[in-house]
């Protein structure tokens, strides 16, 4: 507590000092919104044209602040996809100026010229960050025609897919659990539906998506590979609208509108598959009694109380259910809730306070004449976050804040009927408190030099009650530590400094470099190649220490043709501590001593990422290429030698193209290629009681076959008026029917039992889909 008081006192002194030094200056501040929907716009560039370097980007809530000397000025506000707005102001006192920008897509078909250069990729010191344009994402062809932001980011450099058709992803060599996925600030622990073929994010509900590839800003903590920050739409506060889509496998509906015009709005978006309805049409009871569906619901409301206060309430609820008659069933789902309060203290100080809830759970049910039991697990968070944003002058944007998360992990229990042969098991619940305090400054040092620096102190407390075990190298228990209820046990502190800079070589190019340290206190136990609903989350303990990643990166950035074409080349090296892997034959389910099955070591990942994007014109798109390696070194594995992790792929290529054929027809295509994942194959076999057993030796010493696929899509704008619009989307997944290996299994040859044959299992060949979208 004394540390927090000292921190706040230091900031107060800084605030007063900066304010006194700026007494002869005045501040213009306000919000930037979409004129048609009332949605706040993130990242709009607000400039005072007469003052060189006097510019600021609107924050995640649309707020901006600029402080300059007294005078008469011209302000301009630019944002890609919107018409530039200019306004003359007389700045002789602090004043508020709000802007409403017009979306160019609702104008006539003529091209709207902004008159401003969009060169943020060159000037911004932030490295390893990519924004996803939702208008682009909605044009891309995807599996089953379901627009999916997680599949879109897999087309970016440094981000690899988790498998054919899957929404899981790996960033710069990190594993799936090393990605922090946020929906309106709430962590989503399993962001997939139907075993990964769909993501939990309904594209109709999404406003902004940004992914940070390890060079995370200081306000983010808890993961070592990446942050995927997804923000939901607020809802139209001008008019009521209903939109939706009907596809072959799922349908969705979106309703939004004002509660009080200009003051408050609501948004409700729902989606459901109906494969289970088709199953019931089958006359075969072994099919009609099966279950296969998912649903999700996004809801949000916001209230503008006055010019200085705004309240947001948002939530997500999603569920999957897969069942085979009454014999087997698995259900899993996420629930999140966020209550946020935005407050403007004055023209330069903005705060956001959030109370956040997140819950993920799964249940497996098995029923047979000899066994009738359920397996359940859950992870639940309560998170309080408070952040300040201070705009002392156009050269600085200072952020600082605190957050604290109370974690509860129910690692699993087995409940069984009295008649079954299965013994009930109840594992101990685990509790932890993960806290962080952070500071950062985005500093325009000079005309050509921009720097962002900061630090985060993360603290993790193991909380009672419960027994924790210590193990020897053989995995046997050597001691037991018992914590009483609410007792603070083992505590870990990790300082996480970070710095990045950009130096502008000329108006078209720049170089950047960065260093960041990130720590992770939650870990996922998984033997699968992609995230499974039944994977087990565990926390730090006396045995399990925080994962730590130190990443350095450097890059060259250049724009062409008046910033309409972007190019970047980044290299990175990441060193990892306290990495987790498994002993051979590890038992992770229903095992109270699971920590004794784990091995610990270090890791490294390094690579080159190239990105070329055309942003304007009838033809747009990008090319991305990643050359990378990701390896681990654990004494007990592969004789202590470095070995590749499962997600290690040397080459990864994505080609994306979109073409506006006519006013009514647009085309899109993607082609992807990657070398196969590292995998462990059997190196021999032996027989036990006449049954064949395979012998596994070198960990991840083999490769899956190379993967490549072409997808094609077309959108037909059927009708578009002020009151109603509709369109048809047609897509073909895997156009040339490549049988990519989802898995390879080994079995004895039917013709010669002395021989073993490898069998490739492919999930998808050609998958056509069609979706009708509407809005009124």
PDB file of C-alpha atoms in Angstrom, residues 296-472:
ATOM      1  CA  UNK A 296     -23.457 -17.118 -28.567  1.00  0.00           C
ATOM      2  CA  UNK A 297     -24.977 -13.844 -27.453  1.00  0.00           C
ATOM      3  CA  UNK A 298     -23.330 -10.413 -27.246  1.00  0.00           C
ATOM      4  CA  UNK A 299     -25.094  -7.594 -25.431  1.00  0.00           C
ATOM      5  CA  UNK A 300     -24.041  -4.046 -24.660  1.00  0.00           C
ATOM      6  CA  UNK A 301     -25.500  -0.793 -23.366  1.00  0.00           C
ATOM      7  CA  UNK A 302     -23.898   2.593 -22.857  1.00  0.00           C
ATOM      8  CA  UNK A 303     -25.145   5.728 -21.146  1.00  0.00           C
ATOM      9  CA  UNK A 304     -23.796   9.266 -21.485  1.00  0.00           C
ATOM     10  CA  UNK A 305     -24.579  10.751 -18.085  1.00  0.00           C
ATOM     11  CA  UNK A 306     -23.103  14.167 -18.909  1.00  0.00           C
ATOM     12  CA  UNK A 307     -20.126  15.621 -20.773  1.00  0.00           C
ATOM     13  CA  UNK A 308     -17.674  14.098 -18.297  1.00  0.00           C
ATOM     14  CA  UNK A 309     -19.163  10.702 -17.441  1.00  0.00           C
ATOM     15  CA  UNK A 310     -20.134   7.672 -19.463  1.00  0.00           C
ATOM     16  CA  UNK A 311     -21.121   4.151 -18.368  1.00  0.00           C
ATOM     17  CA  UNK A 312     -20.759   0.947 -20.432  1.00  0.00           C
ATOM     18  CA  UNK A 313     -22.217  -2.460 -19.620  1.00  0.00           C
ATOM     19  CA  UNK A 314     -21.343  -5.396 -21.880  1.00  0.00           C
ATOM     20  CA  UNK A 315     -21.516  -9.157 -21.758  1.00  0.00           C
ATOM     21  CA  UNK A 316     -20.862 -12.291 -23.750  1.00  0.00           C
ATOM     22  CA  UNK A 317     -22.474 -15.715 -23.317  1.00  0.00           C
ATOM     23  CA  UNK A 318     -21.578 -18.725 -25.465  1.00  0.00           C
ATOM     24  CA  UNK A 319     -22.070 -22.465 -25.259  1.00  0.00           C
ATOM     25  CA  UNK A 320     -21.188 -25.594 -27.240  1.00  0.00           C
ATOM     26  CA  UNK A 321     -22.797 -28.998 -26.987  1.00  0.00           C
ATOM     27  CA  UNK A 322     -21.704 -32.203 -28.689  1.00  0.00           C
ATOM     28  CA  UNK A 323     -23.388 -35.485 -27.870  1.00  0.00           C
ATOM     29  CA  UNK A 324     -23.620 -39.042 -29.180  1.00  0.00           C
ATOM     30  CA  UNK A 325     -27.089 -40.238 -28.178  1.00  0.00           C
ATOM     31  CA  UNK A 326     -27.137 -40.755 -24.406  1.00  0.00           C
ATOM     32  CA  UNK A 327     -23.705 -42.381 -24.320  1.00  0.00           C
ATOM     33  CA  UNK A 328     -21.385 -39.392 -24.526  1.00  0.00           C
ATOM     34  CA  UNK A 329     -21.689 -35.645 -24.245  1.00  0.00           C
ATOM     35  CA  UNK A 330     -19.378 -32.679 -23.880  1.00  0.00           C
ATOM     36  CA  UNK A 331     -20.438 -29.106 -23.233  1.00  0.00           C
ATOM     37  CA  UNK A 332     -18.304 -26.031 -22.704  1.00  0.00           C
ATOM     38  CA  UNK A 333     -18.721 -22.304 -22.736  1.00  0.00           C
ATOM     39  CA  UNK A 334     -17.612 -18.807 -21.789  1.00  0.00           C
ATOM     40  CA  UNK A 335     -19.394 -16.029 -19.965  1.00  0.00           C
ATOM     41  CA  UNK A 336     -17.956 -12.532 -19.568  1.00  0.00           C
ATOM     42  CA  UNK A 337     -19.222  -9.268 -18.178  1.00  0.00           C
ATOM     43  CA  UNK A 338     -17.695  -5.790 -18.102  1.00  0.00           C
ATOM     44  CA  UNK A 339     -18.896  -2.682 -16.267  1.00  0.00           C
ATOM     45  CA  UNK A 340     -16.898   0.419 -17.271  1.00  0.00           C
ATOM     46  CA  UNK A 341     -16.965   4.030 -16.151  1.00  0.00           C
ATOM     47  CA  UNK A 342     -15.266   6.718 -18.260  1.00  0.00           C
ATOM     48  CA  UNK A 343     -14.608   9.991 -16.469  1.00  0.00           C
ATOM     49  CA  UNK A 344     -12.999  13.176 -17.824  1.00  0.00           C
ATOM     50  CA  UNK A 345     -11.422  14.975 -14.875  1.00  0.00           C
ATOM     51  CA  UNK A 346     -10.367  17.934 -16.977  1.00  0.00           C
ATOM     52  CA  UNK A 347      -9.198  18.697 -20.521  1.00  0.00           C
ATOM     53  CA  UNK A 348      -6.028  16.649 -20.059  1.00  0.00           C
ATOM     54  CA  UNK A 349      -6.882  13.846 -17.639  1.00  0.00           C
ATOM     55  CA  UNK A 350      -9.078  10.883 -18.580  1.00  0.00           C
ATOM     56  CA  UNK A 351      -9.789   7.787 -16.493  1.00  0.00           C
ATOM     57  CA  UNK A 352     -11.405   4.424 -17.082  1.00  0.00           C
ATOM     58  CA  UNK A 353     -12.503   2.146 -14.251  1.00  0.00           C
ATOM     59  CA  UNK A 354     -13.595  -1.411 -15.055  1.00  0.00           C
ATOM     60  CA  UNK A 355     -15.089  -4.265 -13.075  1.00  0.00           C
ATOM     61  CA  UNK A 356     -14.654  -7.434 -15.124  1.00  0.00           C
ATOM     62  CA  UNK A 357     -15.966 -10.981 -14.783  1.00  0.00           C
ATOM     63  CA  UNK A 358     -14.918 -14.051 -16.779  1.00  0.00           C
ATOM     64  CA  UNK A 359     -15.921 -17.694 -16.482  1.00  0.00           C
ATOM     65  CA  UNK A 360     -15.008 -20.765 -18.543  1.00  0.00           C
ATOM     66  CA  UNK A 361     -16.162 -24.304 -17.781  1.00  0.00           C
ATOM     67  CA  UNK A 362     -16.661 -27.689 -19.382  1.00  0.00           C
ATOM     68  CA  UNK A 363     -18.539 -30.876 -18.559  1.00  0.00           C
ATOM     69  CA  UNK A 364     -18.035 -34.353 -20.024  1.00  0.00           C
ATOM     70  CA  UNK A 365     -20.769 -36.928 -19.494  1.00  0.00           C
ATOM     71  CA  UNK A 366     -20.287 -40.649 -20.155  1.00  0.00           C
ATOM     72  CA  UNK A 367     -23.047 -43.202 -19.783  1.00  0.00           C
ATOM     73  CA  UNK A 368     -22.856 -46.951 -20.340  1.00  0.00           C
ATOM     74  CA  UNK A 369     -24.030 -50.133 -18.600  1.00  0.00           C
ATOM     75  CA  UNK A 370     -20.754 -50.266 -16.626  1.00  0.00           C
ATOM     76  CA  UNK A 371     -19.886 -46.569 -16.288  1.00  0.00           C
ATOM     77  CA  UNK A 372     -21.985 -43.497 -15.627  1.00  0.00           C
ATOM     78  CA  UNK A 373     -19.993 -40.426 -14.624  1.00  0.00           C
ATOM     79  CA  UNK A 374     -19.315 -36.704 -15.282  1.00  0.00           C
ATOM     80  CA  UNK A 375     -16.028 -34.802 -15.503  1.00  0.00           C
ATOM     81  CA  UNK A 376     -16.178 -31.054 -14.822  1.00  0.00           C
ATOM     82  CA  UNK A 377     -13.679 -28.182 -14.635  1.00  0.00           C
ATOM     83  CA  UNK A 378     -13.869 -24.402 -14.354  1.00  0.00           C
ATOM     84  CA  UNK A 379     -11.785 -21.212 -14.254  1.00  0.00           C
ATOM     85  CA  UNK A 380     -13.342 -17.989 -12.960  1.00  0.00           C
ATOM     86  CA  UNK A 381     -11.961 -14.440 -12.632  1.00  0.00           C
ATOM     87  CA  UNK A 382     -12.995 -11.213 -10.923  1.00  0.00           C
ATOM     88  CA  UNK A 383     -10.906  -8.268 -12.103  1.00  0.00           C
ATOM     89  CA  UNK A 384     -10.793  -4.625 -11.009  1.00  0.00           C
ATOM     90  CA  UNK A 385      -8.869  -2.223 -13.240  1.00  0.00           C
ATOM     91  CA  UNK A 386      -8.321   1.525 -12.929  1.00  0.00           C
ATOM     92  CA  UNK A 387      -6.358   3.520 -15.531  1.00  0.00           C
ATOM     93  CA  UNK A 388      -5.415   7.178 -15.973  1.00  0.00           C
ATOM     94  CA  UNK A 389      -4.522   8.795 -19.291  1.00  0.00           C
ATOM     95  CA  UNK A 390      -2.808  12.170 -19.005  1.00  0.00           C
ATOM     96  CA  UNK A 391      -2.197  14.457 -22.019  1.00  0.00           C
ATOM     97  CA  UNK A 392       0.250  17.115 -20.729  1.00  0.00           C
ATOM     98  CA  UNK A 393       1.151  18.402 -24.213  1.00  0.00           C
ATOM     99  CA  UNK A 394       1.285  17.125 -27.824  1.00  0.00           C
ATOM    100  CA  UNK A 395       4.640  15.454 -27.111  1.00  0.00           C
ATOM    101  CA  UNK A 396       3.427  13.118 -24.349  1.00  0.00           C
ATOM    102  CA  UNK A 397       0.644  10.675 -23.630  1.00  0.00           C
ATOM    103  CA  UNK A 398       1.092   9.219 -20.165  1.00  0.00           C
ATOM    104  CA  UNK A 399      -0.784   6.143 -18.960  1.00  0.00           C
ATOM    105  CA  UNK A 400      -0.644   4.640 -15.519  1.00  0.00           C
ATOM    106  CA  UNK A 401      -2.913   2.358 -13.566  1.00  0.00           C
ATOM    107  CA  UNK A 402      -3.469  -0.702 -11.431  1.00  0.00           C
ATOM    108  CA  UNK A 403      -5.427  -3.903 -11.789  1.00  0.00           C
ATOM    109  CA  UNK A 404      -6.001  -6.966  -9.653  1.00  0.00           C
ATOM    110  CA  UNK A 405      -7.508 -10.319 -10.668  1.00  0.00           C
ATOM    111  CA  UNK A 406      -8.821 -12.920  -8.245  1.00  0.00           C
ATOM    112  CA  UNK A 407      -8.502 -16.321  -9.952  1.00  0.00           C
ATOM    113  CA  UNK A 408     -10.410 -19.437  -8.979  1.00  0.00           C
ATOM    114  CA  UNK A 409      -9.501 -22.679 -10.726  1.00  0.00           C
ATOM    115  CA  UNK A 410     -11.578 -25.803 -10.210  1.00  0.00           C
ATOM    116  CA  UNK A 411      -9.109 -28.195 -11.853  1.00  0.00           C
ATOM    117  CA  UNK A 412     -11.564 -31.036 -12.197  1.00  0.00           C
ATOM    118  CA  UNK A 413     -13.778 -33.482 -10.463  1.00  0.00           C
ATOM    119  CA  UNK A 414     -15.366 -36.802 -11.366  1.00  0.00           C
ATOM    120  CA  UNK A 415     -18.844 -37.518 -10.076  1.00  0.00           C
ATOM    121  CA  UNK A 416     -20.295 -40.988 -10.529  1.00  0.00           C
ATOM    122  CA  UNK A 417     -23.397 -42.954  -9.666  1.00  0.00           C
ATOM    123  CA  UNK A 418     -23.257 -45.674  -7.016  1.00  0.00           C
ATOM    124  CA  UNK A 419     -23.654 -48.391  -9.653  1.00  0.00           C
ATOM    125  CA  UNK A 420     -20.634 -47.399 -11.731  1.00  0.00           C
ATOM    126  CA  UNK A 421     -17.146 -48.876 -11.390  1.00  0.00           C
ATOM    127  CA  UNK A 422     -15.578 -45.393 -11.563  1.00  0.00           C
ATOM    128  CA  UNK A 423     -14.414 -43.878  -8.279  1.00  0.00           C
ATOM    129  CA  UNK A 424     -15.447 -40.245  -7.677  1.00  0.00           C
ATOM    130  CA  UNK A 425     -12.543 -37.758  -7.575  1.00  0.00           C
ATOM    131  CA  UNK A 426     -12.608 -34.177  -6.264  1.00  0.00           C
ATOM    132  CA  UNK A 427      -9.431 -32.189  -6.883  1.00  0.00           C
ATOM    133  CA  UNK A 428      -8.616 -29.250  -4.656  1.00  0.00           C
ATOM    134  CA  UNK A 429      -9.763 -25.839  -5.829  1.00  0.00           C
ATOM    135  CA  UNK A 430      -6.928 -23.379  -6.401  1.00  0.00           C
ATOM    136  CA  UNK A 431      -6.959 -19.641  -5.681  1.00  0.00           C
ATOM    137  CA  UNK A 432      -4.592 -16.880  -6.748  1.00  0.00           C
ATOM    138  CA  UNK A 433      -4.350 -13.101  -6.781  1.00  0.00           C
ATOM    139  CA  UNK A 434      -2.673 -11.587  -9.848  1.00  0.00           C
ATOM    140  CA  UNK A 435      -1.956  -7.850  -9.545  1.00  0.00           C
ATOM    141  CA  UNK A 436      -0.185  -5.288 -11.666  1.00  0.00           C
ATOM    142  CA  UNK A 437       0.834  -1.644 -11.506  1.00  0.00           C
ATOM    143  CA  UNK A 438       2.094   0.070 -14.659  1.00  0.00           C
ATOM    144  CA  UNK A 439       3.306   3.315 -16.196  1.00  0.00           C
ATOM    145  CA  UNK A 440       4.035   4.280 -19.815  1.00  0.00           C
ATOM    146  CA  UNK A 441       4.779   7.411 -21.807  1.00  0.00           C
ATOM    147  CA  UNK A 442       4.373   7.912 -25.540  1.00  0.00           C
ATOM    148  CA  UNK A 443       6.961  10.640 -26.119  1.00  0.00           C
ATOM    149  CA  UNK A 444       7.576  12.640 -29.289  1.00  0.00           C
ATOM    150  CA  UNK A 445      11.223  13.408 -28.521  1.00  0.00           C
ATOM    151  CA  UNK A 446      11.994  15.285 -31.709  1.00  0.00           C
ATOM    152  CA  UNK A 447      10.606  15.800 -35.182  1.00  0.00           C
ATOM    153  CA  UNK A 448      11.992  12.456 -36.355  1.00  0.00           C
ATOM    154  CA  UNK A 449      12.208  10.504 -33.111  1.00  0.00           C
ATOM    155  CA  UNK A 450       9.298   8.939 -31.212  1.00  0.00           C
ATOM    156  CA  UNK A 451       9.735   6.785 -28.106  1.00  0.00           C
ATOM    157  CA  UNK A 452       7.357   4.746 -25.987  1.00  0.00           C
ATOM    158  CA  UNK A 453       8.730   3.520 -22.687  1.00  0.00           C
ATOM    159  CA  UNK A 454       7.183   2.026 -19.592  1.00  0.00           C
ATOM    160  CA  UNK A 455       7.279  -0.610 -16.908  1.00  0.00           C
ATOM    161  CA  UNK A 456       4.854  -3.032 -15.349  1.00  0.00           C
ATOM    162  CA  UNK A 457       5.285  -4.702 -11.972  1.00  0.00           C
ATOM    163  CA  UNK A 458       3.318  -7.939 -11.818  1.00  0.00           C
ATOM    164  CA  UNK A 459       2.712  -9.736  -8.540  1.00  0.00           C
ATOM    165  CA  UNK A 460       1.177 -13.176  -8.078  1.00  0.00           C
ATOM    166  CA  UNK A 461       0.070 -14.498  -4.693  1.00  0.00           C
ATOM    167  CA  UNK A 462      -0.764 -18.165  -4.160  1.00  0.00           C
ATOM    168  CA  UNK A 463      -3.806 -18.157  -1.854  1.00  0.00           C
ATOM    169  CA  UNK A 464      -5.158 -20.779   0.521  1.00  0.00           C
ATOM    170  CA  UNK A 465      -6.833 -22.895   1.383  1.00  0.00           C
ATOM    171  CA  UNK A 466      -5.263 -26.072   0.096  1.00  0.00           C
ATOM    172  CA  UNK A 467      -2.323 -28.442   0.054  1.00  0.00           C
ATOM    173  CA  UNK A 468       0.582 -27.911  -2.333  1.00  0.00           C
ATOM    174  CA  UNK A 469       3.134 -30.616  -3.058  1.00  0.00           C
ATOM    175  CA  UNK A 470       6.873 -30.560  -3.677  1.00  0.00           C
ATOM    176  CA  UNK A 471       8.434 -33.223  -5.914  1.00  0.00           C
ATOM    177  CA  UNK A 472      11.813 -34.768  -6.610  1.00  0.00           C
TER     178      UNK A 472
END
